[in-house]
PDB file of C-alpha atoms in Angstrom:
ATOM      1  CA  MET A  19      -5.242 -31.742  21.764  1.00  0.00           C
ATOM      2  CA  SER A  20      -6.150 -35.380  21.219  1.00  0.00           C
ATOM      3  CA  SER A  21      -7.462 -37.381  24.160  1.00  0.00           C
ATOM      4  CA  ILE A  22      -5.483 -40.291  25.594  1.00  0.00           C
ATOM      5  CA  PRO A  23      -6.607 -43.793  24.611  1.00  0.00           C
ATOM      6  CA  ILE A  24      -8.137 -45.331  27.755  1.00  0.00           C
ATOM      7  CA  THR A  25      -6.500 -48.709  27.135  1.00  0.00           C
ATOM      8  CA  GLN A  26      -3.103 -47.111  26.753  1.00  0.00           C
ATOM      9  CA  LEU A  27      -3.512 -45.060  29.930  1.00  0.00           C
ATOM     10  CA  ALA A  28      -4.533 -48.140  31.864  1.00  0.00           C
ATOM     11  CA  THR A  29      -1.553 -50.067  30.504  1.00  0.00           C
ATOM     12  CA  ASP A  30       0.827 -47.311  31.522  1.00  0.00           C
ATOM     13  CA  MET A  31      -0.537 -47.112  35.070  1.00  0.00           C
ATOM     14  CA  THR A  32       0.001 -50.854  35.592  1.00  0.00           C
ATOM     15  CA  ILE A  33       3.595 -51.040  34.320  1.00  0.00           C
ATOM     16  CA  SER A  34       5.904 -52.733  36.813  1.00  0.00           C
ATOM     17  CA  SER A  35       8.356 -50.382  38.510  1.00  0.00           C
ATOM     18  CA  LYS A  36      11.070 -52.956  37.777  1.00  0.00           C
ATOM     19  CA  GLN A  37      10.462 -53.171  34.041  1.00  0.00           C
ATOM     20  CA  LYS A  38      13.708 -52.777  32.151  1.00  0.00           C
ATOM     21  CA  ILE A  39      14.372 -51.712  28.600  1.00  0.00           C
ATOM     22  CA  ASN A  40      17.112 -53.377  26.621  1.00  0.00           C
ATOM     23  CA  SER A  41      19.405 -50.455  25.836  1.00  0.00           C
ATOM     24  CA  SER A  42      20.806 -52.375  22.871  1.00  0.00           C
ATOM     25  CA  GLU A  43      17.435 -51.934  21.194  1.00  0.00           C
ATOM     26  CA  ILE A  44      17.860 -48.177  21.129  1.00  0.00           C
ATOM     27  CA  SER A  45      19.220 -47.088  17.770  1.00  0.00           C
ATOM     28  CA  ILE A  46      22.157 -44.709  17.862  1.00  0.00           C
ATOM     29  CA  GLN A  47      22.977 -42.154  15.191  1.00  0.00           C
ATOM     30  CA  ASP A  48      25.789 -43.324  12.921  1.00  0.00           C
ATOM     31  CA  CYS A  49      28.751 -41.159  13.896  1.00  0.00           C
ATOM     32  CA  THR A  50      30.252 -41.641  10.420  1.00  0.00           C
ATOM     33  CA  SER A  51      27.340 -39.859   8.736  1.00  0.00           C
ATOM     34  CA  GLN A  52      27.870 -36.429   7.241  1.00  0.00           C
ATOM     35  CA  PHE A  53      25.771 -33.383   7.868  1.00  0.00           C
ATOM     36  CA  ASP A  54      23.300 -32.604   5.082  1.00  0.00           C
ATOM     37  CA  LEU A  55      21.552 -29.238   4.961  1.00  0.00           C
ATOM     38  CA  LYS A  56      18.632 -30.664   2.958  1.00  0.00           C
ATOM     39  CA  LYS A  57      17.990 -33.413   5.512  1.00  0.00           C
ATOM     40  CA  LEU A  58      17.920 -30.794   8.248  1.00  0.00           C
ATOM     41  CA  ARG A  59      15.539 -28.629   6.240  1.00  0.00           C
ATOM     42  CA  ASP A  60      13.242 -31.573   5.402  1.00  0.00           C
ATOM     43  CA  ALA A  61      13.003 -32.634   9.062  1.00  0.00           C
ATOM     44  CA  PHE A  62      12.233 -29.140  10.358  1.00  0.00           C
ATOM     45  CA  VAL A  63       9.684 -28.439   7.615  1.00  0.00           C
ATOM     46  CA  ASN A  64       7.971 -31.834   8.008  1.00  0.00           C
ATOM     47  CA  CYS A  65       7.824 -31.416  11.785  1.00  0.00           C
ATOM     48  CA  VAL A  66       5.310 -28.554  11.465  1.00  0.00           C
ATOM     49  CA  GLN A  67       1.868 -29.702  10.284  1.00  0.00           C
ATOM     50  CA  SER A  68      -0.766 -27.409   8.786  1.00  0.00           C
ATOM     51  CA  ASP A  69      -2.547 -27.160  12.161  1.00  0.00           C
ATOM     52  CA  HIS A  70       0.785 -26.476  13.916  1.00  0.00           C
ATOM     53  CA  THR A  71       0.924 -29.978  15.367  1.00  0.00           C
ATOM     54  CA  LEU A  72       4.607 -30.798  15.875  1.00  0.00           C
ATOM     55  CA  LEU A  73       5.566 -34.348  14.910  1.00  0.00           C
ATOM     56  CA  LEU A  74       7.993 -35.744  17.474  1.00  0.00           C
ATOM     57  CA  GLN A  75       9.717 -38.130  15.056  1.00  0.00           C
ATOM     58  CA  GLU A  76      10.645 -35.283  12.701  1.00  0.00           C
ATOM     59  CA  TYR A  77      11.747 -33.140  15.661  1.00  0.00           C
ATOM     60  CA  ILE A  78      14.128 -35.922  16.691  1.00  0.00           C
ATOM     61  CA  ARG A  79      15.336 -36.347  13.109  1.00  0.00           C
ATOM     62  CA  ALA A  80      16.155 -32.634  12.866  1.00  0.00           C
ATOM     63  CA  TYR A  81      18.105 -32.759  16.120  1.00  0.00           C
ATOM     64  CA  GLU A  82      20.068 -35.800  14.967  1.00  0.00           C
ATOM     65  CA  GLU A  83      21.165 -33.818  11.921  1.00  0.00           C
ATOM     66  CA  LEU A  84      22.057 -30.852  14.129  1.00  0.00           C
ATOM     67  CA  CYS A  85      24.210 -33.163  16.248  1.00  0.00           C
ATOM     68  CA  LEU A  86      26.182 -34.077  13.134  1.00  0.00           C
ATOM     69  CA  PHE A  87      26.754 -30.399  12.428  1.00  0.00           C
ATOM     70  CA  VAL A  88      27.805 -29.580  15.995  1.00  0.00           C
ATOM     71  CA  SER A  89      30.240 -32.496  16.031  1.00  0.00           C
ATOM     72  CA  SER A  90      31.840 -31.134  12.860  1.00  0.00           C
ATOM     73  CA  LEU A  91      32.842 -27.963  14.747  1.00  0.00           C
ATOM     74  CA  GLY A  92      35.501 -29.810  16.721  1.00  0.00           C
ATOM     75  CA  THR A  93      36.146 -32.108  19.679  1.00  0.00           C
ATOM     76  CA  VAL A  94      35.514 -29.302  22.174  1.00  0.00           C
ATOM     77  CA  PHE A  95      31.794 -29.677  21.404  1.00  0.00           C
ATOM     78  CA  GLU A  96      31.696 -33.458  21.862  1.00  0.00           C
ATOM     79  CA  TRP A  97      30.089 -33.100  25.306  1.00  0.00           C
ATOM     80  CA  ILE A  98      27.255 -31.087  23.773  1.00  0.00           C
ATOM     81  CA  THR A  99      26.656 -33.704  21.085  1.00  0.00           C
ATOM     82  CA  LYS A 100      26.692 -36.493  23.681  1.00  0.00           C
ATOM     83  CA  ASP A 101      24.269 -34.652  25.942  1.00  0.00           C
ATOM     84  CA  LEU A 102      21.853 -33.952  23.084  1.00  0.00           C
ATOM     85  CA  SER A 103      22.114 -37.531  21.809  1.00  0.00           C
ATOM     86  CA  ASN A 104      21.270 -38.950  25.239  1.00  0.00           C
ATOM     87  CA  LYS A 105      18.153 -36.791  25.398  1.00  0.00           C
ATOM     88  CA  LEU A 106      17.124 -37.874  21.904  1.00  0.00           C
ATOM     89  CA  LEU A 107      17.460 -41.515  22.972  1.00  0.00           C
ATOM     90  CA  VAL A 108      14.955 -40.874  25.765  1.00  0.00           C
ATOM     91  CA  LEU A 109      12.367 -39.472  23.338  1.00  0.00           C
ATOM     92  CA  LYS A 110      13.015 -42.232  20.804  1.00  0.00           C
ATOM     93  CA  GLU A 111      12.475 -44.883  23.455  1.00  0.00           C
ATOM     94  CA  HIS A 112       9.190 -43.301  24.513  1.00  0.00           C
ATOM     95  CA  GLN A 113       8.120 -43.356  20.879  1.00  0.00           C
ATOM     96  CA  ARG A 114       9.105 -46.992  20.498  1.00  0.00           C
ATOM     97  CA  LEU A 115       7.109 -48.018  23.568  1.00  0.00           C
ATOM     98  CA  ASP A 116       4.098 -45.790  22.887  1.00  0.00           C
ATOM     99  CA  PRO A 117       3.928 -44.493  19.295  1.00  0.00           C
ATOM    100  CA  ILE A 118       0.363 -43.221  19.727  1.00  0.00           C
ATOM    101  CA  ASN A 119       0.752 -40.913  22.701  1.00  0.00           C
ATOM    102  CA  TYR A 120       4.237 -39.868  21.637  1.00  0.00           C
ATOM    103  CA  LYS A 121       3.374 -39.124  18.026  1.00  0.00           C
ATOM    104  CA  SER A 122       3.498 -35.354  18.497  1.00  0.00           C
ATOM    105  CA  ILE A 123       4.765 -32.885  21.059  1.00  0.00           C
ATOM    106  CA  GLN A 124       1.159 -31.917  21.811  1.00  0.00           C
ATOM    107  CA  SER A 125       0.005 -35.503  22.391  1.00  0.00           C
ATOM    108  CA  MET A 126       3.052 -36.248  24.548  1.00  0.00           C
ATOM    109  CA  ILE A 127       2.378 -33.276  26.834  1.00  0.00           C
ATOM    110  CA  SER A 128      -1.326 -34.147  27.138  1.00  0.00           C
ATOM    111  CA  TYR A 129      -0.557 -37.783  27.900  1.00  0.00           C
ATOM    112  CA  GLU A 130       2.152 -37.149  30.503  1.00  0.00           C
ATOM    113  CA  ILE A 131      -0.076 -34.664  32.332  1.00  0.00           C
ATOM    114  CA  ALA A 132      -3.114 -36.981  32.311  1.00  0.00           C
ATOM    115  CA  SER A 133      -1.120 -40.076  33.309  1.00  0.00           C
ATOM    116  CA  GLY A 134       0.725 -38.309  36.112  1.00  0.00           C
ATOM    117  CA  ARG A 135       4.139 -38.832  34.569  1.00  0.00           C
ATOM    118  CA  ILE A 136       4.717 -35.106  34.635  1.00  0.00           C
ATOM    119  CA  GLN A 137       4.821 -35.191  38.441  1.00  0.00           C
ATOM    120  CA  THR A 138       8.198 -36.939  38.604  1.00  0.00           C
ATOM    121  CA  LYS A 139      11.510 -36.600  36.800  1.00  0.00           C
ATOM    122  CA  ASP A 140      11.737 -40.323  36.051  1.00  0.00           C
ATOM    123  CA  THR A 141       9.219 -42.901  34.867  1.00  0.00           C
ATOM    124  CA  SER A 142       8.793 -46.461  36.160  1.00  0.00           C
ATOM    125  CA  LEU A 143      10.790 -47.747  33.182  1.00  0.00           C
ATOM    126  CA  PHE A 144      14.523 -48.413  33.176  1.00  0.00           C
ATOM    127  CA  ILE A 145      16.900 -48.071  30.214  1.00  0.00           C
ATOM    128  CA  GLN A 146      19.408 -50.135  32.169  1.00  0.00           C
ATOM    129  CA  PRO A 147      19.835 -51.136  35.828  1.00  0.00           C
ATOM    130  CA  GLY A 148      19.988 -48.009  37.958  1.00  0.00           C
ATOM    131  CA  LYS A 149      19.172 -45.706  35.047  1.00  0.00           C
ATOM    132  CA  PRO A 150      15.453 -44.873  34.822  1.00  0.00           C
ATOM    133  CA  LEU A 151      13.861 -43.524  31.667  1.00  0.00           C
ATOM    134  CA  GLN A 152      13.096 -39.842  32.243  1.00  0.00           C
ATOM    135  CA  ASN A 153       9.719 -38.406  31.369  1.00  0.00           C
ATOM    136  CA  GLY A 154       9.401 -36.909  27.903  1.00  0.00           C
ATOM    137  CA  CYS A 155       8.340 -33.384  28.852  1.00  0.00           C
ATOM    138  CA  ARG A 156      11.370 -32.743  31.062  1.00  0.00           C
ATOM    139  CA  THR A 157      13.654 -34.089  28.335  1.00  0.00           C
ATOM    140  CA  LEU A 158      11.951 -32.012  25.672  1.00  0.00           C
ATOM    141  CA  LEU A 159      12.253 -28.862  27.786  1.00  0.00           C
ATOM    142  CA  ARG A 160      16.057 -29.153  27.739  1.00  0.00           C
ATOM    143  CA  LEU A 161      16.065 -29.681  23.972  1.00  0.00           C
ATOM    144  CA  HIS A 162      13.617 -26.811  23.561  1.00  0.00           C
ATOM    145  CA  ARG A 163      15.965 -24.435  25.370  1.00  0.00           C
ATOM    146  CA  ALA A 164      18.800 -25.495  23.075  1.00  0.00           C
ATOM    147  CA  LEU A 165      16.546 -25.031  20.046  1.00  0.00           C
ATOM    148  CA  ALA A 166      15.951 -21.425  21.091  1.00  0.00           C
ATOM    149  CA  PHE A 167      19.713 -20.882  20.827  1.00  0.00           C
ATOM    150  CA  ILE A 168      19.895 -22.631  17.463  1.00  0.00           C
ATOM    151  CA  SER A 169      16.952 -20.617  16.127  1.00  0.00           C
ATOM    152  CA  CYS A 170      18.487 -17.326  17.284  1.00  0.00           C
ATOM    153  CA  PHE A 171      21.948 -18.225  15.961  1.00  0.00           C
ATOM    154  CA  LEU A 172      20.743 -19.336  12.517  1.00  0.00           C
ATOM    155  CA  SER A 173      18.527 -16.278  12.130  1.00  0.00           C
ATOM    156  CA  GLU A 174      21.385 -13.914  12.936  1.00  0.00           C
ATOM    157  CA  MET A 175      23.872 -15.820  10.765  1.00  0.00           C
ATOM    158  CA  ARG A 176      21.572 -15.742   7.766  1.00  0.00           C
ATOM    159  CA  ASN A 177      21.150 -11.962   7.951  1.00  0.00           C
ATOM    160  CA  ALA A 178      24.734 -11.103   8.887  1.00  0.00           C
ATOM    161  CA  SER A 179      27.270  -9.526   6.528  1.00  0.00           C
ATOM    162  CA  ASP A 180      30.065 -11.637   5.027  1.00  0.00           C
ATOM    163  CA  ASP A 181      32.656 -10.161   7.371  1.00  0.00           C
ATOM    164  CA  ALA A 182      30.576 -10.689  10.514  1.00  0.00           C
ATOM    165  CA  SER A 183      32.057 -12.749  13.347  1.00  0.00           C
ATOM    166  CA  SER A 184      30.189 -16.042  13.700  1.00  0.00           C
ATOM    167  CA  ALA A 185      31.725 -16.450  17.168  1.00  0.00           C
ATOM    168  CA  SER A 186      30.272 -13.117  18.300  1.00  0.00           C
ATOM    169  CA  ILE A 187      26.886 -14.050  16.862  1.00  0.00           C
ATOM    170  CA  ALA A 188      27.010 -17.420  18.650  1.00  0.00           C
ATOM    171  CA  CYS A 189      28.008 -15.805  21.967  1.00  0.00           C
ATOM    172  CA  ASN A 190      25.196 -13.268  21.757  1.00  0.00           C
ATOM    173  CA  ALA A 191      22.647 -15.935  20.841  1.00  0.00           C
ATOM    174  CA  TYR A 192      23.841 -18.123  23.705  1.00  0.00           C
ATOM    175  CA  SER A 193      23.655 -15.261  26.226  1.00  0.00           C
ATOM    176  CA  HIS A 194      20.044 -14.484  25.263  1.00  0.00           C
ATOM    177  CA  THR A 195      18.874 -18.109  25.332  1.00  0.00           C
ATOM    178  CA  LEU A 196      20.700 -21.074  26.916  1.00  0.00           C
ATOM    179  CA  GLY A 197      22.989 -18.880  28.992  1.00  0.00           C
ATOM    180  CA  ARG A 198      20.047 -17.809  31.145  1.00  0.00           C
ATOM    181  CA  PHE A 199      19.818 -21.346  32.542  1.00  0.00           C
ATOM    182  CA  HIS A 200      23.530 -21.931  33.175  1.00  0.00           C
ATOM    183  CA  SER A 201      25.772 -21.021  36.096  1.00  0.00           C
ATOM    184  CA  TRP A 202      28.568 -18.480  35.647  1.00  0.00           C
ATOM    185  CA  PRO A 203      31.371 -21.128  35.350  1.00  0.00           C
ATOM    186  CA  VAL A 204      29.413 -22.931  32.619  1.00  0.00           C
ATOM    187  CA  ARG A 205      28.697 -19.672  30.766  1.00  0.00           C
ATOM    188  CA  TYR A 206      32.367 -18.706  30.927  1.00  0.00           C
ATOM    189  CA  THR A 207      33.477 -22.115  29.626  1.00  0.00           C
ATOM    190  CA  ILE A 208      31.031 -22.064  26.730  1.00  0.00           C
ATOM    191  CA  HIS A 209      31.866 -18.481  25.748  1.00  0.00           C
ATOM    192  CA  THR A 210      35.555 -19.390  25.732  1.00  0.00           C
ATOM    193  CA  ALA A 211      34.953 -22.530  23.672  1.00  0.00           C
ATOM    194  CA  ILE A 212      32.900 -20.599  21.125  1.00  0.00           C
ATOM    195  CA  LYS A 213      35.535 -17.884  20.716  1.00  0.00           C
ATOM    196  CA  LEU A 214      38.347 -20.409  20.319  1.00  0.00           C
ATOM    197  CA  THR A 215      36.688 -22.949  18.034  1.00  0.00           C
ATOM    198  CA  VAL A 216      33.766 -21.540  16.042  1.00  0.00           C
ATOM    199  CA  PRO A 217      35.097 -20.785  12.534  1.00  0.00           C
ATOM    200  CA  ASN A 218      34.537 -17.508  10.708  1.00  0.00           C
ATOM    201  CA  ARG A 219      31.283 -17.021   8.859  1.00  0.00           C
ATOM    202  CA  GLN A 220      32.592 -18.075   5.440  1.00  0.00           C
ATOM    203  CA  ASP A 221      34.142 -21.304   6.763  1.00  0.00           C
ATOM    204  CA  LEU A 222      30.993 -22.038   8.738  1.00  0.00           C
ATOM    205  CA  ILE A 223      28.871 -21.617   5.619  1.00  0.00           C
ATOM    206  CA  LYS A 224      31.121 -24.096   3.799  1.00  0.00           C
ATOM    207  CA  LYS A 225      30.156 -26.703   6.367  1.00  0.00           C
ATOM    208  CA  PHE A 226      26.550 -26.183   5.297  1.00  0.00           C
ATOM    209  CA  VAL A 227      27.338 -26.640   1.603  1.00  0.00           C
ATOM    210  CA  SER A 228      27.647 -30.431   1.237  1.00  0.00           C
ATOM    211  CA  ASN A 229      27.606 -30.189  -2.572  1.00  0.00           C
ATOM    212  CA  ARG A 230      24.711 -27.718  -2.545  1.00  0.00           C
ATOM    213  CA  SER A 231      24.493 -24.690  -4.789  1.00  0.00           C
ATOM    214  CA  ALA A 232      24.404 -21.167  -3.400  1.00  0.00           C
ATOM    215  CA  GLU A 233      20.731 -20.943  -4.394  1.00  0.00           C
ATOM    216  CA  GLU A 234      19.878 -24.155  -2.557  1.00  0.00           C
ATOM    217  CA  ILE A 235      21.725 -23.017   0.548  1.00  0.00           C
ATOM    218  CA  ASP A 236      19.819 -19.730   0.584  1.00  0.00           C
ATOM    219  CA  VAL A 237      16.412 -21.402   0.084  1.00  0.00           C
ATOM    220  CA  PHE A 238      17.067 -24.230   2.552  1.00  0.00           C
ATOM    221  CA  SER A 239      18.451 -21.955   5.244  1.00  0.00           C
ATOM    222  CA  GLY A 240      15.447 -19.665   4.923  1.00  0.00           C
ATOM    223  CA  GLU A 241      13.031 -22.577   5.306  1.00  0.00           C
ATOM    224  CA  ILE A 242      15.029 -23.944   8.243  1.00  0.00           C
ATOM    225  CA  VAL A 243      14.913 -20.626  10.081  1.00  0.00           C
ATOM    226  CA  GLN A 244      11.177 -20.212   9.443  1.00  0.00           C
ATOM    227  CA  SER A 245      10.292 -23.746  10.574  1.00  0.00           C
ATOM    228  CA  CYS A 246      12.706 -23.639  13.501  1.00  0.00           C
ATOM    229  CA  ASN A 247      11.150 -20.400  14.737  1.00  0.00           C
ATOM    230  CA  THR A 248       7.648 -21.862  14.423  1.00  0.00           C
ATOM    231  CA  ILE A 249       8.638 -24.984  16.369  1.00  0.00           C
ATOM    232  CA  GLU A 250      10.373 -22.978  19.081  1.00  0.00           C
ATOM    233  CA  HIS A 251       7.505 -20.501  19.509  1.00  0.00           C
ATOM    234  CA  THR A 252       4.800 -23.193  19.434  1.00  0.00           C
ATOM    235  CA  THR A 253       6.633 -25.365  21.967  1.00  0.00           C
ATOM    236  CA  GLN A 254       7.237 -22.401  24.275  1.00  0.00           C
ATOM    237  CA  LYS A 255       3.523 -21.542  24.155  1.00  0.00           C
ATOM    238  CA  LEU A 256       2.653 -25.144  25.040  1.00  0.00           C
ATOM    239  CA  PHE A 257       5.022 -25.240  27.999  1.00  0.00           C
ATOM    240  CA  ARG A 258       3.753 -21.902  29.276  1.00  0.00           C
ATOM    241  CA  SER A 259       0.077 -22.798  28.939  1.00  0.00           C
ATOM    242  CA  HIS A 260       0.620 -25.976  30.975  1.00  0.00           C
ATOM    243  CA  HIS A 261       2.986 -24.298  33.476  1.00  0.00           C
ATOM    244  CA  LEU A 262       5.880 -26.582  32.517  1.00  0.00           C
ATOM    245  CA  THR A 263       8.636 -24.049  31.845  1.00  0.00           C
ATOM    246  CA  LYS A 264      10.427 -24.793  35.129  1.00  0.00           C
ATOM    247  CA  LEU A 265      10.375 -28.583  35.282  1.00  0.00           C
ATOM    248  CA  PRO A 266      13.253 -29.804  37.524  1.00  0.00           C
TER     249      PRO A 266
END
């Protein structure tokens, strides 16, 4: 992993605890945009470099596209989209303030450990009065757990038969990934929402189409699953090696 620029580390350690960030400067994903399978594929593929460095900007871009897809499943999933979007705003703001140390997931982890940011949930920066900017590693851990679900779900969906239940696949994927971190009431609510709102496999595939041919869908989905799995496995290895899998 790359070392932290000394000047940047010194700057970070002298930031005023009352420094505020203008929340209006944070760009928000256009809610009128439409999900595009190719954009999702490009972001996931570009995130993974030849040396397995994971570019944070492309990771964020992939998640923004996933938020568009989740929002297309119905209003019952609006809270998920909002939660994910808020976490993406945290990472985007870190990148805006410090594009060098927050260029990749690896450099972000190294920097937050060396600077001591990893020791607390919040940084000395404020998005708005009373709302501190959380550290990047804690934020990424929550997104990483969700990515494990997405990776599992997409892999199973791609290999399932045409008459398979997408709701059952989603429930199973959730139980093996995100569900392990949720309380029973939350698990029950999410299982119920999935069963009531997730469309059948054919209708779900149509949401991926966006004027794409069957051949493009097959190629893109395969590349998405491969890149998504690489990102998820690499990130998990990083969190484990630095003992960060249980950040509060």
